[in-house]
Amino acid sequence: VNQILLLLLVLTVCAILYNKVHQVPLALRNETVDLESPEEMEEEIPVVICAAAGRMGAAVAAISSIYSNTEASVLFYIVGLKTTIPHIRKWIENSKLKEIKFKVVEFNPMVLKGKIRQDASRPELLQPLNFVRFYLPLLIQKHEKVIYLDDDVIVQGDIQELYDTKLAPGHAAAFSDDCDLPSTHEMVRSVGMQNTYMGFLDYRKQAIRDLGISPSTCSFNPGVIVANMTEWKHQRITKQLEKWMQRNVEENLYSSTLGGGVATSPMLIVFHGKYSSINPMWHIRHLEQFLQEAKLLHWNGRYKPWDYPSVHTDLWENWFIPDPSGKFKLTRPDS
């Protein structure tokens, strides 16, 4: 009996060892398949865009252009106020954009309380969603790298290329310089636009002079941002931006009477000398040249392609999707 029990014990031990030895390669083999699977390897590209009341058609056209020009997996974070979210959600779900991957994020304007100086000259620049870009890590939690786009853009290239923009170590963001294209200076002079810090900050104020930034320093445009969320949080970028917003409320360091209004100026201060560069063809905003070669067109300024007058509205309308509810309508000469 003892011999039989001993034999059974030996056989049991052998069976256990056999299973373990043969299960390890199986587990590794399954793991390898998963790692090599294109679906698993595919990295989502998070794109943040705002859907503001009266401008939702802009967000829809921008999203349409991005989705149509890439094979990449794009996850759209569509940011709106509580009152506008139902409209943009229905627009997407009841149009050909229903196939996109998206999340609707509510922005609470109370975070801006006491941080915005009321300025009647260009009140549209004080809209809460203009400041969404300041709060990216609070709105987008799980991504290391994020693209932020203004709503008045059309993407003609593959958004993967923009996402692949390299950020230097220690840089929380990449922007496109306002002096980056060969003929920018001539175009800027001809249309009266500013492309230096002088156009955004009030150098009569001591707080601005104390920054030690030359007024002739080339500015950048924060309408297109590739951001590193880890660095952004590590450097407390949002807190720095809020500090300058509050100082502006107290000291009027910049205003919407200057070139870039109130959202660009604090970013120029906080990111001075600490940002990487975006390929200039990925942010064409003086829409006189490079229209066909441009990867991204930006109708920055007062004249928007869904309103009248504007320029190159045909390029923009190629991507516009009418509002199924009929609430949003294009403004045209014959309308």
Short mmCIF file of C-alpha atoms in Angstrom, two decimals:
data_model
loop_
_atom_site.label_atom_id
_atom_site.label_comp_id
_atom_site.label_asym_id
_atom_site.label_seq_id
_atom_site.Cartn_x
_atom_site.Cartn_y
_atom_site.Cartn_z
CA VAL A 1 0.00 0.00 0.00
CA ASN A 2 2.81 2.35 0.91
CA GLN A 3 4.53 1.67 -2.40
CA ILE A 4 1.31 2.41 -4.29
CA LEU A 5 0.82 5.67 -2.39
CA LEU A 6 4.42 6.65 -3.04
CA LEU A 7 3.99 5.89 -6.75
CA LEU A 8 0.81 8.00 -6.89
CA LEU A 9 2.60 10.86 -5.13
CA VAL A 10 5.49 10.71 -7.61
CA LEU A 11 3.06 10.68 -10.55
CA THR A 12 1.16 13.66 -9.12
CA VAL A 13 4.37 15.68 -8.68
CA CYS A 14 5.43 14.81 -12.23
CA ALA A 15 2.04 15.89 -13.59
CA ILE A 16 2.25 19.23 -11.80
CA LEU A 17 5.78 19.87 -13.05
CA TYR A 18 4.78 18.88 -16.58
CA ASN A 19 1.87 21.32 -16.59
CA LYS A 20 3.98 24.16 -15.26
CA VAL A 21 6.76 23.60 -17.76
CA HIS A 22 4.34 23.49 -20.69
CA GLN A 23 2.09 26.33 -19.54
CA VAL A 24 4.87 28.91 -19.33
CA PRO A 25 5.63 28.97 -23.05
CA LEU A 26 1.85 29.08 -23.73
CA ALA A 27 1.45 32.12 -21.49
CA LEU A 28 4.42 33.82 -23.06
CA ARG A 29 3.13 32.97 -26.51
CA ASN A 30 -0.26 34.54 -25.74
CA GLU A 31 1.42 37.62 -24.32
CA THR A 32 3.57 37.98 -27.41
CA VAL A 33 0.56 37.78 -29.69
CA ASP A 34 -1.19 40.51 -27.69
CA LEU A 35 1.85 42.78 -27.77
CA GLU A 36 2.24 42.39 -31.51
CA SER A 37 -1.46 42.85 -32.23
CA PRO A 38 -2.01 46.10 -34.19
CA GLU A 39 -5.15 46.79 -32.19
CA GLU A 40 -3.22 46.62 -28.91
CA MET A 41 -0.22 48.54 -30.21
CA GLU A 42 -2.32 51.32 -31.71
CA GLU A 43 -1.89 54.52 -29.71
CA GLU A 44 -4.87 56.83 -29.37
CA ILE A 45 -4.28 60.43 -30.35
CA PRO A 46 -6.19 62.69 -27.94
CA VAL A 47 -7.38 65.91 -29.60
CA VAL A 48 -8.99 68.60 -27.45
CA ILE A 49 -11.36 71.04 -29.15
CA CYS A 50 -14.00 73.37 -27.75
CA ALA A 51 -17.64 73.61 -28.81
CA ALA A 52 -18.82 77.09 -27.91
CA ALA A 53 -22.31 78.48 -28.33
CA GLY A 54 -22.59 80.20 -31.71
CA ARG A 55 -19.43 78.46 -32.96
CA MET A 56 -20.33 74.78 -32.87
CA GLY A 57 -20.16 74.52 -36.64
CA ALA A 58 -16.49 75.42 -36.33
CA ALA A 59 -15.78 72.49 -34.01
CA VAL A 60 -17.73 70.13 -36.29
CA ALA A 61 -15.78 71.22 -39.40
CA ALA A 62 -12.45 70.87 -37.58
CA ILE A 63 -13.32 67.39 -36.30
CA SER A 64 -14.57 66.36 -39.75
CA SER A 65 -11.31 67.45 -41.41
CA ILE A 66 -9.15 65.61 -38.86
CA TYR A 67 -11.17 62.38 -39.02
CA SER A 68 -11.24 62.35 -42.82
CA ASN A 69 -7.50 62.81 -43.30
CA THR A 70 -6.02 60.15 -41.04
CA GLU A 71 -5.97 56.40 -40.48
CA ALA A 72 -4.84 56.93 -36.89
CA SER A 73 -7.07 56.23 -33.90
CA VAL A 74 -8.19 59.67 -32.74
CA LEU A 75 -10.07 60.27 -29.51
CA PHE A 76 -11.77 63.67 -29.56
CA TYR A 77 -12.28 65.46 -26.26
CA ILE A 78 -15.04 67.95 -27.03
CA VAL A 79 -15.20 70.58 -24.30
CA GLY A 80 -18.30 72.66 -23.73
CA LEU A 81 -20.38 74.42 -21.13
CA LYS A 82 -23.29 72.67 -19.47
CA THR A 83 -25.80 74.51 -21.66
CA THR A 84 -24.12 73.64 -24.97
CA ILE A 85 -23.18 69.99 -24.44
CA PRO A 86 -26.55 68.44 -25.47
CA HIS A 87 -26.47 70.32 -28.79
CA ILE A 88 -23.00 69.21 -29.87
CA ARG A 89 -23.64 65.63 -28.77
CA LYS A 90 -26.81 65.38 -30.88
CA TRP A 91 -25.05 67.02 -33.84
CA ILE A 92 -22.35 64.36 -33.81
CA GLU A 93 -24.63 61.41 -33.11
CA ASN A 94 -27.04 62.38 -35.91
CA SER A 95 -24.50 63.08 -38.64
CA LYS A 96 -21.78 61.17 -40.47
CA LEU A 97 -19.50 61.93 -37.52
CA LYS A 98 -21.33 59.31 -35.46
CA GLU A 99 -18.44 56.91 -36.19
CA ILE A 100 -15.82 59.00 -34.39
CA LYS A 101 -14.52 58.20 -30.91
CA PHE A 102 -15.30 61.11 -28.63
CA LYS A 103 -15.87 62.18 -25.06
CA VAL A 104 -17.81 65.28 -24.10
CA VAL A 105 -16.22 67.18 -21.22
CA GLU A 106 -17.97 69.91 -19.26
CA PHE A 107 -15.89 72.98 -18.42
CA ASN A 108 -16.88 74.79 -15.23
CA PRO A 109 -16.38 78.54 -15.74
CA MET A 110 -16.25 79.06 -11.98
CA VAL A 111 -12.54 78.18 -12.09
CA LEU A 112 -12.06 81.57 -13.80
CA LYS A 113 -13.75 83.60 -11.09
CA GLY A 114 -11.59 86.59 -10.18
CA LYS A 115 -9.05 85.79 -12.89
CA ILE A 116 -10.43 87.65 -15.89
CA ARG A 117 -10.38 91.42 -16.23
CA GLN A 118 -13.59 92.59 -17.86
CA ASP A 119 -12.83 94.37 -21.12
CA ALA A 120 -15.59 95.69 -23.36
CA SER A 121 -13.49 96.23 -26.49
CA ARG A 122 -13.54 92.56 -27.56
CA PRO A 123 -15.88 90.67 -25.21
CA GLU A 124 -15.76 87.53 -27.37
CA LEU A 125 -12.18 86.99 -26.19
CA LEU A 126 -13.40 86.69 -22.60
CA GLN A 127 -15.58 83.64 -23.25
CA PRO A 128 -14.75 80.88 -20.72
CA LEU A 129 -13.85 78.26 -23.32
CA ASN A 130 -10.99 80.48 -24.54
CA PHE A 131 -9.18 79.41 -21.37
CA VAL A 132 -9.69 75.64 -21.66
CA ARG A 133 -6.11 75.28 -22.90
CA PHE A 134 -4.89 76.51 -19.49
CA TYR A 135 -6.52 73.55 -17.74
CA LEU A 136 -5.62 70.58 -19.96
CA PRO A 137 -4.39 68.23 -17.17
CA LEU A 138 -7.58 68.82 -15.18
CA LEU A 139 -9.77 67.88 -18.13
CA ILE A 140 -7.68 65.10 -19.69
CA GLN A 141 -6.48 62.53 -17.18
CA LYS A 142 -5.00 59.43 -18.79
CA HIS A 143 -2.82 60.72 -21.66
CA GLU A 144 0.85 61.62 -21.61
CA LYS A 145 0.68 63.69 -24.80
CA VAL A 146 -2.26 65.81 -25.97
CA ILE A 147 -3.08 67.99 -28.97
CA TYR A 148 -5.13 71.13 -28.37
CA LEU A 149 -6.70 72.93 -31.35
CA ASP A 150 -8.71 76.12 -31.63
CA ASP A 151 -12.09 75.54 -33.24
CA ASP A 152 -11.39 77.83 -36.23
CA VAL A 153 -8.97 75.43 -37.91
CA ILE A 154 -9.11 72.95 -40.77
CA VAL A 155 -6.65 70.05 -40.87
CA GLN A 156 -5.49 69.06 -44.35
CA GLY A 157 -2.72 66.70 -43.25
CA ASP A 158 -2.52 63.52 -41.18
CA ILE A 159 -2.91 64.44 -37.51
CA GLN A 160 -0.46 61.63 -36.67
CA GLU A 161 2.31 63.83 -38.05
CA LEU A 162 1.44 66.66 -35.68
CA TYR A 163 1.18 64.22 -32.77
CA ASP A 164 4.69 62.95 -33.57
CA THR A 165 6.13 66.42 -32.91
CA LYS A 166 9.18 66.00 -30.68
CA LEU A 167 9.26 67.96 -27.44
CA ALA A 168 12.66 68.72 -25.97
CA PRO A 169 13.37 67.41 -22.45
CA GLY A 170 11.84 69.75 -19.89
CA HIS A 171 9.38 71.31 -22.33
CA ALA A 172 5.69 71.11 -21.45
CA ALA A 173 4.44 72.25 -24.86
CA ALA A 174 5.23 72.93 -28.50
CA PHE A 175 3.88 75.93 -30.43
CA SER A 176 4.29 77.53 -33.82
CA ASP A 177 6.29 80.77 -33.86
CA ASP A 178 4.73 83.86 -35.40
CA CYS A 179 7.93 84.50 -37.36
CA ASP A 180 8.40 80.99 -38.66
CA LEU A 181 7.46 81.22 -42.36
CA PRO A 182 9.73 82.85 -44.97
CA SER A 183 7.31 85.63 -45.89
CA THR A 184 5.58 86.08 -42.54
CA HIS A 185 7.15 89.46 -41.85
CA GLU A 186 5.95 90.90 -45.13
CA MET A 187 2.44 89.50 -44.66
CA VAL A 188 2.23 90.69 -41.08
CA ARG A 189 3.28 94.22 -42.01
CA SER A 190 0.81 94.33 -44.90
CA VAL A 191 -2.21 93.32 -42.81
CA GLY A 192 -1.22 95.13 -39.62
CA MET A 193 -0.78 92.05 -37.41
CA GLN A 194 1.63 91.77 -34.54
CA ASN A 195 4.23 89.04 -34.33
CA THR A 196 6.27 90.16 -31.31
CA TYR A 197 5.72 90.40 -27.56
CA MET A 198 5.17 94.15 -27.96
CA GLY A 199 1.80 93.36 -29.53
CA PHE A 200 0.59 91.42 -26.50
CA LEU A 201 2.11 92.90 -23.34
CA ASP A 202 2.02 96.45 -21.98
CA TYR A 203 5.68 97.39 -21.67
CA ARG A 204 4.75 100.59 -19.82
CA LYS A 205 4.06 98.40 -16.78
CA GLN A 206 6.96 97.65 -14.43
CA ALA A 207 5.87 94.01 -13.94
CA ILE A 208 6.29 93.41 -17.68
CA ARG A 209 9.65 95.18 -17.90
CA ASP A 210 10.85 93.14 -14.90
CA LEU A 211 10.42 89.95 -16.94
CA GLY A 212 13.49 90.90 -18.93
CA ILE A 213 11.89 89.85 -22.22
CA SER A 214 12.74 92.03 -25.21
CA PRO A 215 9.60 93.53 -26.77
CA SER A 216 10.92 92.51 -30.19
CA THR A 217 10.95 88.80 -29.20
CA CYS A 218 8.96 86.71 -31.66
CA SER A 219 5.63 85.60 -30.23
CA PHE A 220 3.98 82.22 -30.73
CA ASN A 221 0.37 81.25 -31.37
CA PRO A 222 -1.35 78.95 -28.81
CA GLY A 223 -4.17 78.00 -31.18
CA VAL A 224 -2.30 74.76 -31.90
CA ILE A 225 -0.54 73.05 -29.00
CA VAL A 226 1.20 69.71 -28.57
CA ALA A 227 1.46 69.28 -24.80
CA ASN A 228 3.31 66.93 -22.46
CA MET A 229 0.98 66.40 -19.51
CA THR A 230 3.69 65.09 -17.17
CA GLU A 231 5.84 68.19 -17.61
CA TRP A 232 2.80 70.46 -17.51
CA LYS A 233 1.82 69.11 -14.09
CA HIS A 234 5.41 68.93 -12.82
CA GLN A 235 6.03 72.59 -13.69
CA ARG A 236 2.61 73.63 -12.37
CA ILE A 237 1.89 75.44 -15.63
CA THR A 238 -1.78 75.97 -14.81
CA LYS A 239 -0.91 77.66 -11.50
CA GLN A 240 1.62 79.89 -13.25
CA LEU A 241 -0.95 80.94 -15.85
CA GLU A 242 -3.51 81.66 -13.16
CA LYS A 243 -0.97 83.83 -11.32
CA TRP A 244 -0.54 86.05 -14.37
CA MET A 245 -4.27 86.19 -14.96
CA GLN A 246 -4.78 87.46 -11.43
CA ARG A 247 -1.95 89.97 -11.77
CA ASN A 248 -3.57 91.27 -14.94
CA VAL A 249 -6.84 91.79 -13.06
CA GLU A 250 -4.95 93.89 -10.51
CA GLU A 251 -2.46 95.71 -12.77
CA ASN A 252 -3.91 95.61 -16.33
CA LEU A 253 -0.75 94.12 -17.86
CA TYR A 254 -2.41 93.18 -21.12
CA SER A 255 -5.87 93.60 -22.60
CA SER A 256 -8.02 92.67 -25.58
CA THR A 257 -7.16 96.00 -27.19
CA LEU A 258 -3.72 94.51 -27.85
CA GLY A 259 -3.09 91.93 -30.56
CA GLY A 260 -3.81 88.64 -28.88
CA GLY A 261 -6.42 89.45 -26.29
CA VAL A 262 -6.28 87.86 -22.86
CA ALA A 263 -5.61 84.15 -23.48
CA THR A 264 -2.35 84.41 -25.42
CA SER A 265 -0.51 86.88 -23.19
CA PRO A 266 -0.11 84.76 -20.02
CA MET A 267 1.07 81.84 -22.15
CA LEU A 268 3.71 84.05 -23.77
CA ILE A 269 5.00 84.92 -20.31
CA VAL A 270 4.93 81.42 -18.78
CA PHE A 271 6.40 79.61 -21.80
CA HIS A 272 8.99 82.20 -22.80
CA GLY A 273 12.15 80.33 -23.85
CA LYS A 274 10.69 77.02 -22.66
CA TYR A 275 8.81 75.49 -25.57
CA SER A 276 9.51 73.32 -28.60
CA SER A 277 8.59 74.22 -32.17
CA ILE A 278 5.83 72.86 -34.37
CA ASN A 279 6.49 72.50 -38.08
CA PRO A 280 5.25 75.83 -39.51
CA MET A 281 3.19 74.06 -42.18
CA TRP A 282 1.13 72.68 -39.32
CA HIS A 283 -0.11 76.14 -38.42
CA ILE A 284 -0.75 78.46 -41.36
CA ARG A 285 -2.65 81.48 -40.06
CA HIS A 286 -1.86 84.27 -42.54
CA LEU A 287 -4.07 82.77 -45.23
CA GLU A 288 -2.41 84.37 -48.25
CA GLN A 289 0.12 81.70 -49.19
CA PHE A 290 0.80 77.98 -48.76
CA LEU A 291 -2.93 77.16 -48.86
CA GLN A 292 -2.54 73.89 -50.74
CA GLU A 293 0.68 72.79 -49.03
CA ALA A 294 -0.56 73.66 -45.54
CA LYS A 295 -1.23 70.79 -43.15
CA LEU A 296 -3.42 73.03 -40.98
CA LEU A 297 -5.20 76.32 -41.77
CA HIS A 298 -6.16 78.69 -38.95
CA TRP A 299 -8.66 81.52 -39.43
CA ASN A 300 -7.36 83.44 -36.42
CA GLY A 301 -8.50 87.01 -36.07
CA ARG A 302 -11.92 88.62 -36.30
CA TYR A 303 -13.17 87.17 -39.60
CA LYS A 304 -14.38 83.58 -39.38
CA PRO A 305 -15.30 81.29 -42.28
CA TRP A 306 -18.79 80.53 -40.95
CA ASP A 307 -19.52 84.28 -40.86
CA TYR A 308 -19.37 87.00 -43.49
CA PRO A 309 -17.08 88.49 -44.61
CA SER A 310 -14.21 85.99 -44.50
CA VAL A 311 -11.56 84.51 -46.78
CA HIS A 312 -11.29 81.06 -48.36
CA THR A 313 -14.69 79.99 -47.08
CA ASP A 314 -14.79 77.32 -49.81
CA LEU A 315 -11.84 75.50 -48.19
CA TRP A 316 -13.62 75.55 -44.86
CA GLU A 317 -17.03 74.53 -46.21
CA ASN A 318 -15.53 71.37 -47.73
CA TRP A 319 -15.49 69.98 -44.18
CA PHE A 320 -18.57 71.58 -42.67
CA ILE A 321 -21.47 69.28 -41.80
CA PRO A 322 -24.87 71.00 -41.51
CA ASP A 323 -26.58 71.01 -38.14
CA PRO A 324 -29.35 68.35 -38.16
CA SER A 325 -31.34 70.50 -35.74
CA GLY A 326 -31.08 73.57 -37.98
CA LYS A 327 -29.99 75.79 -35.07
CA PHE A 328 -26.57 76.63 -36.47
CA LYS A 329 -26.61 78.39 -39.84
CA LEU A 330 -23.82 79.81 -41.96
CA THR A 331 -23.84 83.56 -42.54
CA ARG A 332 -23.55 84.24 -46.27
CA PRO A 333 -24.21 87.28 -48.50
CA ASP A 334 -27.39 85.73 -49.90
CA SER A 335 -28.67 84.37 -46.57
#
